[in-house]
Amino acid sequence: MTPEYKHTLDVEIASRLLCTREYMNSKTILTYVSKKGEVDTIGIIHAAFVNKKQVAVPYFKGEGEMSFYLITSMDDLVKGKFGLMEPDTKKCRLLEDFTDSMCIVPAFTFDPQGHRLGYGGGYYDRFLSTYTGVSAGLCYGTFLKWDLPCEPHDIPVELLVTERYARHTADKI
């Protein structure tokens, strides 16, 4: 995928996400900070700031645990574990109230039911097992797979967003 084509798809995916009722009704957006090759979340983070939403990004504690910390700008991020951008926990506040929130979950790929092939470690599955907000997956349409292997502890996302659609994974195709 050329950088120009990737950018076009990233903008379309972000636009679809930002128009969903779930995004508009959320006061807090929990999101990973994208790295090369992933659907861009940097634009979504900036849009959330413009839309006066709180933004929280994950901090990986180790042993499969992660927490989310509120950021107010991209300057609140430092390079952390796994080479990912994480919140500077010395200056960011721990998010403890997940009321009216949306969590954007990272993955290599998703299937139409919201199952995902992630990066391993089970961080998000553990988090999602008790999370009460809406979970969303962002995926390029060509990266979708029809049937991914899943385990009983895997938690599918509730909303799947591609450049072509945003749909609830419980809806029949």
PDB file of N, CA and C in Angstrom, residues 35 37-38 106-110 116-120 138-140 143-144:
ATOM      1  N   LYS A  35       1.279   3.002  15.173  1.00  0.00           N
ATOM      2  CA  LYS A  35       2.639   2.983  14.648  1.00  0.00           C
ATOM      3  C   LYS A  35       2.546   2.662  13.168  1.00  0.00           C
ATOM      4  N   GLY A  37       2.168   1.249   9.678  1.00  0.00           N
ATOM      5  CA  GLY A  37       1.467   0.065   9.197  1.00  0.00           C
ATOM      6  C   GLY A  37       0.081  -0.114   9.789  1.00  0.00           C
ATOM      7  N   GLU A  38      -0.196   0.532  10.914  1.00  0.00           N
ATOM      8  CA  GLU A  38      -1.513   0.432  11.541  1.00  0.00           C
ATOM      9  C   GLU A  38      -2.423   1.548  11.026  1.00  0.00           C
ATOM     10  N   PRO A 106      -6.388  -2.216  19.266  1.00  0.00           N
ATOM     11  CA  PRO A 106      -5.474  -2.511  18.157  1.00  0.00           C
ATOM     12  C   PRO A 106      -5.516  -3.977  17.733  1.00  0.00           C
ATOM     13  N   ALA A 107      -5.164  -4.221  16.467  1.00  0.00           N
ATOM     14  CA  ALA A 107      -5.081  -5.591  15.955  1.00  0.00           C
ATOM     15  C   ALA A 107      -4.421  -5.586  14.591  1.00  0.00           C
ATOM     16  N   PHE A 108      -3.902  -6.740  14.210  1.00  0.00           N
ATOM     17  CA  PHE A 108      -3.419  -6.921  12.841  1.00  0.00           C
ATOM     18  C   PHE A 108      -4.599  -6.993  11.892  1.00  0.00           C
ATOM     19  N   THR A 109      -5.636  -7.736  12.316  1.00  0.00           N
ATOM     20  CA  THR A 109      -6.813  -7.946  11.495  1.00  0.00           C
ATOM     21  C   THR A 109      -8.007  -8.283  12.371  1.00  0.00           C
ATOM     22  N   PHE A 110      -9.189  -8.136  11.790  1.00  0.00           N
ATOM     23  CA  PHE A 110     -10.449  -8.476  12.459  1.00  0.00           C
ATOM     24  C   PHE A 110     -11.247  -9.373  11.535  1.00  0.00           C
ATOM     25  N   ARG A 116     -10.337 -10.646  16.763  1.00  0.00           N
ATOM     26  CA  ARG A 116      -9.143  -9.997  16.235  1.00  0.00           C
ATOM     27  C   ARG A 116      -7.920 -10.862  16.415  1.00  0.00           C
ATOM     28  N   LEU A 117      -6.979 -10.605  15.568  1.00  0.00           N
ATOM     29  CA  LEU A 117      -5.656 -11.183  15.725  1.00  0.00           C
ATOM     30  C   LEU A 117      -4.806 -10.040  16.238  1.00  0.00           C
ATOM     31  N   GLY A 118      -4.442 -10.129  17.514  1.00  0.00           N
ATOM     32  CA  GLY A 118      -3.730  -9.032  18.158  1.00  0.00           C
ATOM     33  C   GLY A 118      -2.238  -9.263  18.208  1.00  0.00           C
ATOM     34  N   TYR A 119      -1.607  -8.609  19.141  1.00  0.00           N
ATOM     35  CA  TYR A 119      -0.160  -8.634  19.257  1.00  0.00           C
ATOM     36  C   TYR A 119       0.323  -9.595  20.341  1.00  0.00           C
ATOM     37  N   GLY A 120      -0.606 -10.307  20.964  1.00  0.00           N
ATOM     38  CA  GLY A 120      -0.220 -11.251  22.007  1.00  0.00           C
ATOM     39  C   GLY A 120      -0.154 -10.582  23.363  1.00  0.00           C
ATOM     40  N   LEU A 138     -10.529  -0.794  14.263  1.00  0.00           N
ATOM     41  CA  LEU A 138     -10.295  -0.105  12.999  1.00  0.00           C
ATOM     42  C   LEU A 138      -9.505  -1.041  12.094  1.00  0.00           C
ATOM     43  N   CYS A 139      -9.955  -1.201  10.856  1.00  0.00           N
ATOM     44  CA  CYS A 139      -9.301  -2.162   9.977  1.00  0.00           C
ATOM     45  C   CYS A 139      -9.461  -1.755   8.521  1.00  0.00           C
ATOM     46  N   TYR A 140      -8.402  -1.906   7.750  1.00  0.00           N
ATOM     47  CA  TYR A 140      -8.514  -1.726   6.309  1.00  0.00           C
ATOM     48  C   TYR A 140      -9.344  -2.882   5.767  1.00  0.00           C
ATOM     49  N   PHE A 143      -7.782  -6.064   4.783  1.00  0.00           N
ATOM     50  CA  PHE A 143      -7.160  -6.830   5.868  1.00  0.00           C
ATOM     51  C   PHE A 143      -8.163  -7.696   6.630  1.00  0.00           C
ATOM     52  N   LEU A 144      -9.452  -7.503   6.374  1.00  0.00           N
ATOM     53  CA  LEU A 144     -10.464  -8.318   7.050  1.00  0.00           C
ATOM     54  C   LEU A 144     -10.320  -9.781   6.653  1.00  0.00           C
TER      55      LEU A 144
END
